[in-house]
Short mmCIF file of N, CA and C in Angstrom, two decimals:
data_model
loop_
_atom_site.label_atom_id
_atom_site.label_comp_id
_atom_site.label_asym_id
_atom_site.label_seq_id
_atom_site.Cartn_x
_atom_site.Cartn_y
_atom_site.Cartn_z
N MET A 1 210.59 66.45 208.02
CA MET A 1 210.31 66.05 207.50
C MET A 1 212.17 65.83 206.56
N GLN A 2 213.46 65.67 206.98
CA GLN A 2 214.34 65.87 206.43
C GLN A 2 215.18 63.87 206.03
N ARG A 3 215.07 63.76 204.77
CA ARG A 3 216.01 62.84 204.06
C ARG A 3 217.44 63.07 204.55
N LEU A 4 218.13 62.00 204.87
CA LEU A 4 219.21 61.37 205.56
C LEU A 4 220.27 61.16 204.25
N PHE A 5 221.56 61.94 204.09
CA PHE A 5 221.84 62.35 203.04
C PHE A 5 223.00 60.74 203.63
N THR A 6 223.54 60.30 202.05
CA THR A 6 224.68 59.04 202.30
C THR A 6 225.84 59.96 201.69
N PRO A 7 227.01 60.03 201.67
CA PRO A 7 227.78 60.39 201.03
C PRO A 7 228.17 59.01 199.88
N GLY A 8 228.93 59.99 198.89
CA GLY A 8 229.00 59.42 197.15
C GLY A 8 229.67 58.17 197.59
N ALA A 9 231.28 58.30 198.36
CA ALA A 9 232.22 57.75 198.59
C ALA A 9 231.84 56.10 199.05
N ILE A 10 230.78 56.09 200.06
CA ILE A 10 229.85 55.62 200.12
C ILE A 10 228.57 55.02 199.36
N ASN A 11 227.79 55.84 198.72
CA ASN A 11 226.49 55.32 198.21
C ASN A 11 227.39 54.25 197.30
N GLN A 12 228.31 54.82 196.14
CA GLN A 12 228.86 54.05 195.51
C GLN A 12 228.88 52.43 195.73
N PHE A 13 229.22 51.88 197.13
CA PHE A 13 229.04 50.75 197.28
C PHE A 13 228.03 49.72 197.06
N SER A 14 226.57 50.74 197.00
CA SER A 14 225.31 49.95 196.52
C SER A 14 224.70 50.04 194.89
N HIS A 15 226.05 50.31 194.56
CA HIS A 15 225.88 50.13 192.73
C HIS A 15 226.92 49.34 192.06
N THR A 16 225.78 48.01 192.64
CA THR A 16 227.35 46.66 192.23
C THR A 16 226.79 45.48 190.63
N LEU A 17 227.48 45.24 190.10
CA LEU A 17 227.29 44.65 188.75
C LEU A 17 226.03 43.64 188.62
N GLN A 18 225.45 44.07 188.17
CA GLN A 18 224.29 43.31 187.29
C GLN A 18 224.64 41.70 187.64
N LYS A 19 222.70 41.17 187.19
CA LYS A 19 223.75 39.77 186.90
C LYS A 19 224.04 39.20 185.77
N ASP A 20 223.98 39.38 184.37
CA ASP A 20 224.13 38.35 183.62
C ASP A 20 226.02 39.33 183.53
N GLN A 21 226.10 40.96 184.22
CA GLN A 21 227.57 41.27 183.74
C GLN A 21 228.89 40.24 184.85
N ALA A 22 227.82 40.27 186.43
CA ALA A 22 229.15 39.41 187.12
C ALA A 22 228.89 37.95 186.98
N THR A 23 227.73 36.84 186.22
CA THR A 23 228.28 35.70 185.91
C THR A 23 229.59 35.74 185.14
N LYS A 24 229.68 36.97 184.02
CA LYS A 24 230.87 37.09 182.71
C LYS A 24 232.18 37.29 183.54
N LEU A 25 232.50 37.88 184.60
CA LEU A 25 232.87 38.06 185.45
C LEU A 25 233.66 37.18 186.10
N PHE A 26 232.83 36.45 186.63
CA PHE A 26 232.88 35.14 187.60
C PHE A 26 233.23 33.95 186.86
N THR A 27 232.96 34.11 185.24
CA THR A 27 233.52 33.51 184.77
C THR A 27 235.19 33.07 184.06
N LEU A 28 234.94 34.52 183.74
CA LEU A 28 236.74 35.17 183.65
C LEU A 28 237.62 34.82 185.09
N LEU A 29 237.52 35.32 186.88
CA LEU A 29 237.95 35.15 187.32
C LEU A 29 238.90 33.83 187.72
N SER A 30 236.80 32.49 187.39
CA SER A 30 237.36 31.12 187.48
C SER A 30 238.43 30.90 186.94
N LYS A 31 239.47 31.05 185.57
CA LYS A 31 240.04 31.06 184.83
C LYS A 31 241.43 31.33 185.16
N TYR A 32 241.71 32.13 186.06
CA TYR A 32 242.67 32.77 187.38
C TYR A 32 242.79 32.54 188.78
N VAL A 33 242.08 31.29 189.04
CA VAL A 33 242.23 30.82 190.11
C VAL A 33 242.82 30.47 190.75
N PRO A 34 243.66 30.16 191.79
CA PRO A 34 245.00 30.34 192.33
C PRO A 34 245.35 29.03 192.98
N GLU A 35 246.63 27.68 192.58
CA GLU A 35 246.56 27.16 192.75
C GLU A 35 246.43 26.62 194.63
N THR A 36 245.65 25.47 194.91
CA THR A 36 245.49 25.00 195.93
C THR A 36 246.68 24.29 196.85
N LYS A 37 246.55 23.98 198.41
CA LYS A 37 248.15 23.19 199.11
C LYS A 37 248.46 22.22 198.36
N LYS A 38 247.19 21.37 197.59
CA LYS A 38 247.88 19.76 197.56
C LYS A 38 248.19 20.42 195.87
N GLU A 39 247.81 21.24 194.83
CA GLU A 39 248.39 21.26 193.51
C GLU A 39 249.35 21.64 193.89
N LYS A 40 249.55 22.42 194.99
CA LYS A 40 251.54 23.23 195.29
C LYS A 40 252.19 22.19 195.32
N ARG A 41 251.90 21.19 196.03
CA ARG A 41 252.65 20.55 196.76
C ARG A 41 252.95 19.17 195.42
N GLN A 42 251.79 19.20 195.17
CA GLN A 42 252.00 17.77 194.09
C GLN A 42 253.16 18.61 192.72
N ARG A 43 253.02 19.90 192.66
CA ARG A 43 253.78 20.64 190.95
C ARG A 43 255.20 21.09 192.07
N LEU A 44 255.49 21.13 193.11
CA LEU A 44 256.82 20.89 193.95
C LEU A 44 257.09 19.59 193.56
N LYS A 45 257.11 18.97 193.98
CA LYS A 45 257.30 17.33 194.22
C LYS A 45 257.48 17.46 192.74
N GLU A 46 257.34 17.05 191.19
CA GLU A 46 257.32 17.55 190.20
C GLU A 46 258.69 17.99 189.94
N GLU A 47 258.64 19.13 190.45
CA GLU A 47 260.04 19.72 189.83
C GLU A 47 261.41 19.72 190.52
N ALA A 48 260.74 18.97 191.34
CA ALA A 48 262.20 18.34 192.31
C ALA A 48 262.42 17.23 191.90
N SER A 49 261.55 16.34 191.16
CA SER A 49 261.92 15.03 190.51
C SER A 49 262.82 15.24 189.21
N LYS A 50 262.14 16.43 188.77
CA LYS A 50 262.68 16.86 187.16
C LYS A 50 264.05 17.24 187.33
N LYS A 51 264.41 18.07 188.68
CA LYS A 51 265.70 18.73 188.87
C LYS A 51 266.91 17.66 189.16
N ASN A 52 266.60 16.76 189.50
CA ASN A 52 266.94 15.38 190.41
C ASN A 52 267.19 14.44 188.77
N GLU A 53 266.74 14.82 187.83
CA GLU A 53 267.47 13.74 186.25
C GLU A 53 267.44 14.93 185.64
N ASN A 54 267.80 16.07 186.42
CA ASN A 54 268.96 17.46 185.59
C ASN A 54 267.85 18.02 184.03
N LYS A 55 266.61 17.77 183.72
CA LYS A 55 266.34 18.40 182.84
C LYS A 55 265.83 19.57 183.33
N GLU A 56 266.14 21.25 182.51
CA GLU A 56 265.82 22.20 182.88
C GLU A 56 264.65 22.62 182.02
N GLU A 57 263.66 22.84 182.69
CA GLU A 57 262.57 23.30 181.49
C GLU A 57 262.33 25.13 182.06
N ASN A 58 261.44 25.56 181.64
CA ASN A 58 261.30 26.84 181.51
C ASN A 58 259.91 27.11 182.20
N THR A 59 259.71 28.29 183.22
CA THR A 59 259.13 27.68 184.16
C THR A 59 258.15 28.89 184.35
N GLN A 60 257.34 29.38 183.66
CA GLN A 60 256.55 30.91 183.86
C GLN A 60 256.15 31.15 185.20
N LYS A 61 255.90 32.40 185.80
CA LYS A 61 255.34 33.15 187.05
C LYS A 61 253.75 32.92 186.48
N PRO A 62 253.00 32.06 186.99
CA PRO A 62 251.52 31.65 186.63
C PRO A 62 250.74 32.68 187.03
N VAL A 63 249.85 33.31 185.51
CA VAL A 63 248.96 34.05 186.04
C VAL A 63 247.93 33.78 187.26
N VAL A 64 247.78 34.56 188.09
CA VAL A 64 246.85 34.48 189.04
C VAL A 64 246.33 35.61 189.70
N VAL A 65 244.96 35.59 189.86
CA VAL A 65 244.22 36.66 190.32
C VAL A 65 244.97 37.04 192.00
N LYS A 66 244.68 37.83 192.36
CA LYS A 66 245.42 38.93 193.69
C LYS A 66 244.32 39.55 194.12
N PHE A 67 244.62 39.11 196.12
CA PHE A 67 243.74 39.46 196.86
C PHE A 67 244.06 39.91 198.14
N GLY A 68 243.20 40.57 198.32
CA GLY A 68 243.57 40.97 200.03
C GLY A 68 243.66 42.96 199.34
N LEU A 69 243.64 43.61 201.07
CA LEU A 69 243.04 44.76 200.40
C LEU A 69 244.68 45.27 200.42
N ASN A 70 245.55 45.31 201.21
CA ASN A 70 246.93 45.75 201.03
C ASN A 70 248.00 45.29 200.03
N HIS A 71 247.74 43.94 199.36
CA HIS A 71 248.10 43.64 198.24
C HIS A 71 247.38 44.67 196.71
N VAL A 72 245.95 44.92 196.33
CA VAL A 72 245.37 45.23 196.10
C VAL A 72 245.98 47.01 196.04
N THR A 73 246.13 47.47 196.94
CA THR A 73 246.39 48.63 196.97
C THR A 73 248.21 49.21 196.21
N THR A 74 248.96 48.26 196.84
CA THR A 74 250.41 48.33 196.30
C THR A 74 249.58 48.01 194.73
N LEU A 75 249.54 46.93 194.03
CA LEU A 75 249.26 46.59 193.24
C LEU A 75 249.01 47.71 192.07
N VAL A 76 247.47 48.82 192.76
CA VAL A 76 246.87 50.03 192.06
C VAL A 76 247.52 51.25 192.13
N GLU A 77 248.55 51.47 193.44
CA GLU A 77 250.03 52.37 193.16
C GLU A 77 251.18 51.98 192.34
N GLU A 78 251.17 50.66 192.02
CA GLU A 78 252.18 50.66 191.18
C GLU A 78 252.23 50.63 189.64
N LYS A 79 250.20 50.75 189.15
CA LYS A 79 249.72 50.32 188.31
C LYS A 79 249.99 49.29 187.73
N GLN A 80 249.80 48.17 188.46
CA GLN A 80 250.50 46.80 187.97
C GLN A 80 248.93 46.08 187.60
N ALA A 81 247.84 46.83 188.74
CA ALA A 81 245.96 45.82 188.30
C ALA A 81 245.93 46.53 187.13
N LYS A 82 245.63 45.44 186.11
CA LYS A 82 244.28 45.92 185.26
C LYS A 82 243.23 45.66 185.76
N LEU A 83 242.31 45.05 186.86
CA LEU A 83 240.63 45.32 187.15
C LEU A 83 241.08 44.84 188.61
N VAL A 84 239.81 45.84 189.01
CA VAL A 84 239.74 45.94 190.64
C VAL A 84 238.26 45.26 191.01
N VAL A 85 238.37 44.06 191.84
CA VAL A 85 237.05 43.82 191.81
C VAL A 85 236.53 44.15 193.63
N ILE A 86 235.54 44.92 193.91
CA ILE A 86 235.38 45.03 195.30
C ILE A 86 234.25 44.24 195.86
N ALA A 87 234.03 43.61 196.56
CA ALA A 87 233.04 43.38 197.27
C ALA A 87 232.13 44.35 198.34
N HIS A 88 230.71 44.54 198.08
CA HIS A 88 230.05 46.17 198.47
C HIS A 88 229.34 45.93 200.15
N ASP A 89 229.94 44.45 200.80
CA ASP A 89 229.07 44.19 201.84
C ASP A 89 230.35 44.31 203.45
N VAL A 90 231.76 45.15 203.11
CA VAL A 90 232.56 44.80 203.59
C VAL A 90 232.73 46.40 204.36
N GLU A 91 232.93 45.46 206.27
CA GLU A 91 232.71 46.01 207.02
C GLU A 91 234.28 46.10 207.86
N PRO A 92 233.84 47.15 208.55
CA PRO A 92 233.69 48.46 208.78
C PRO A 92 233.96 49.17 207.04
N ILE A 93 233.58 49.94 206.54
CA ILE A 93 233.34 50.12 205.08
C ILE A 93 234.24 51.24 205.10
N GLU A 94 234.92 52.07 206.18
CA GLU A 94 235.80 53.03 205.70
C GLU A 94 237.03 52.47 205.61
N LEU A 95 237.34 50.96 205.78
CA LEU A 95 238.67 50.52 205.35
C LEU A 95 238.58 50.65 203.61
N MET A 96 237.43 50.36 203.14
CA MET A 96 237.26 50.39 201.41
C MET A 96 237.05 51.67 200.82
N VAL A 97 236.90 52.41 201.45
CA VAL A 97 236.06 53.80 201.12
C VAL A 97 237.37 53.93 199.66
N PHE A 98 238.50 55.20 200.28
CA PHE A 98 239.84 55.21 199.26
C PHE A 98 239.62 54.41 198.43
N LEU A 99 239.57 53.14 198.25
CA LEU A 99 240.18 52.34 196.94
C LEU A 99 239.50 52.57 195.52
N PRO A 100 237.92 53.23 195.75
CA PRO A 100 237.77 53.20 194.47
C PRO A 100 238.07 54.75 193.76
N SER A 101 238.54 55.90 194.74
CA SER A 101 239.35 57.20 194.78
C SER A 101 239.98 56.98 194.29
N LEU A 102 241.67 55.63 194.52
CA LEU A 102 242.28 55.47 194.12
C LEU A 102 242.49 54.90 192.67
N CYS A 103 241.71 54.02 192.08
CA CYS A 103 241.54 53.51 190.59
C CYS A 103 241.59 54.14 190.18
N ARG A 104 240.65 55.12 190.48
CA ARG A 104 240.69 56.57 188.85
C ARG A 104 240.99 57.61 188.91
N LYS A 105 241.92 57.59 190.16
CA LYS A 105 243.33 58.22 190.16
C LYS A 105 244.08 58.14 189.15
N MET A 106 244.67 56.69 188.88
CA MET A 106 246.02 55.78 188.75
C MET A 106 244.79 55.39 187.32
N ASP A 107 243.28 55.29 187.05
CA ASP A 107 242.91 55.39 185.79
C ASP A 107 243.08 53.23 185.83
N VAL A 108 242.84 52.81 186.69
CA VAL A 108 242.88 51.40 186.95
C VAL A 108 240.72 50.97 186.93
N PRO A 109 240.37 50.42 186.01
CA PRO A 109 238.95 49.97 186.30
C PRO A 109 238.61 48.88 186.79
N TYR A 110 237.29 49.46 187.70
CA TYR A 110 237.22 48.45 188.75
C TYR A 110 235.62 48.59 188.56
N CYS A 111 234.94 47.50 189.59
CA CYS A 111 233.48 47.20 190.09
C CYS A 111 233.42 46.64 191.23
N PHE A 112 232.30 46.80 191.23
CA PHE A 112 231.29 46.64 192.23
C PHE A 112 231.47 45.10 192.34
N VAL A 113 230.95 44.22 193.45
CA VAL A 113 230.21 42.78 193.47
C VAL A 113 229.62 43.18 194.35
N LYS A 114 228.07 41.69 194.58
CA LYS A 114 227.72 41.21 195.92
C LYS A 114 228.10 40.10 196.73
N GLY A 115 228.85 40.39 197.81
CA GLY A 115 229.24 39.81 198.68
C GLY A 115 230.37 38.76 198.71
N LYS A 116 231.19 39.00 199.80
CA LYS A 116 232.65 39.35 199.61
C LYS A 116 232.94 37.41 199.63
N ALA A 117 232.19 36.38 200.67
CA ALA A 117 231.91 35.05 200.59
C ALA A 117 232.73 34.41 199.02
N ARG A 118 231.53 35.91 198.03
CA ARG A 118 231.48 35.04 196.23
C ARG A 118 232.87 35.27 196.01
N LEU A 119 233.87 36.87 196.28
CA LEU A 119 234.93 36.61 195.82
C LEU A 119 236.52 36.00 197.01
N GLY A 120 235.52 35.03 197.98
CA GLY A 120 236.63 34.37 198.21
C GLY A 120 237.05 32.87 197.95
N LYS A 121 235.85 32.26 196.96
CA LYS A 121 235.42 31.20 196.36
C LYS A 121 236.73 31.03 195.71
N PHE A 122 236.90 32.26 194.81
CA PHE A 122 238.16 32.21 194.05
C PHE A 122 239.23 32.12 194.37
N VAL A 123 239.65 32.42 195.50
CA VAL A 123 241.48 32.74 196.43
C VAL A 123 241.27 31.92 197.47
N HIS A 124 240.36 30.32 197.29
CA HIS A 124 240.11 29.37 198.78
C HIS A 124 239.95 29.60 199.59
N GLN A 125 239.52 31.24 200.56
CA GLN A 125 238.87 31.87 201.16
C GLN A 125 237.71 31.75 201.73
N LYS A 126 237.42 32.37 203.11
CA LYS A 126 235.67 32.32 203.29
C LYS A 126 235.53 33.10 202.24
N THR A 127 236.24 34.14 202.65
CA THR A 127 235.55 36.06 202.10
C THR A 127 237.08 36.87 202.03
N THR A 128 236.88 37.07 200.99
CA THR A 128 237.84 38.81 200.92
C THR A 128 237.12 39.67 199.92
N THR A 129 238.16 40.94 200.64
CA THR A 129 237.59 42.52 200.27
C THR A 129 237.49 42.33 198.70
N CYS A 130 238.07 42.41 198.37
CA CYS A 130 239.06 42.99 196.70
C CYS A 130 239.69 41.42 196.19
N LEU A 131 239.90 41.54 194.58
CA LEU A 131 240.09 40.96 194.20
C LEU A 131 241.06 41.63 193.60
N ALA A 132 242.06 41.66 192.46
CA ALA A 132 242.91 42.10 191.35
C ALA A 132 243.25 41.52 190.29
N ILE A 133 243.29 41.66 189.09
CA ILE A 133 243.51 40.45 187.65
C ILE A 133 244.98 41.86 188.00
N THR A 134 246.23 40.79 187.68
CA THR A 134 247.38 42.06 187.29
C THR A 134 247.90 41.50 185.31
N ASP A 135 247.34 40.02 185.09
CA ASP A 135 248.01 39.81 183.60
C ASP A 135 246.60 39.25 183.25
N VAL A 136 246.42 38.87 181.55
CA VAL A 136 245.66 38.49 180.94
C VAL A 136 245.82 37.14 179.81
N ARG A 137 245.69 35.75 180.12
CA ARG A 137 246.24 35.00 179.29
C ARG A 137 245.77 35.19 177.79
N ARG A 138 246.47 34.95 177.04
CA ARG A 138 246.53 34.98 175.92
C ARG A 138 245.41 33.83 175.36
N GLU A 139 244.13 33.93 175.09
CA GLU A 139 243.15 31.86 174.72
C GLU A 139 242.70 32.99 174.14
#
């Protein structure tokens, strides 16, 4: 009997971050969580009231984590992504096989984590296949 061969492109999804590295990554990602619908509604109301009072304020674009395969792919292609986090349990796997090689080609660091549901928590979704950090705050 011969052993079945797993292609390298698929086998790399089994090499996920260790637990201590994953906790550090998740604490970093928790700093870049996008706002919820309630927070957005509150922020827009405050901006509208300030606009009525004719108070001009500098509003900077918030630094948040980006998610979704199509969005992350375009960010990597445009070299805007600083780090890509990929879930290891994406089904079907053929959707994600090209992303690590694209990241390698564009010199974007990437890693695999266990559980697409764990990634989904950071973007207020049930699950998400991948995340990308585009900018880092000075802290």
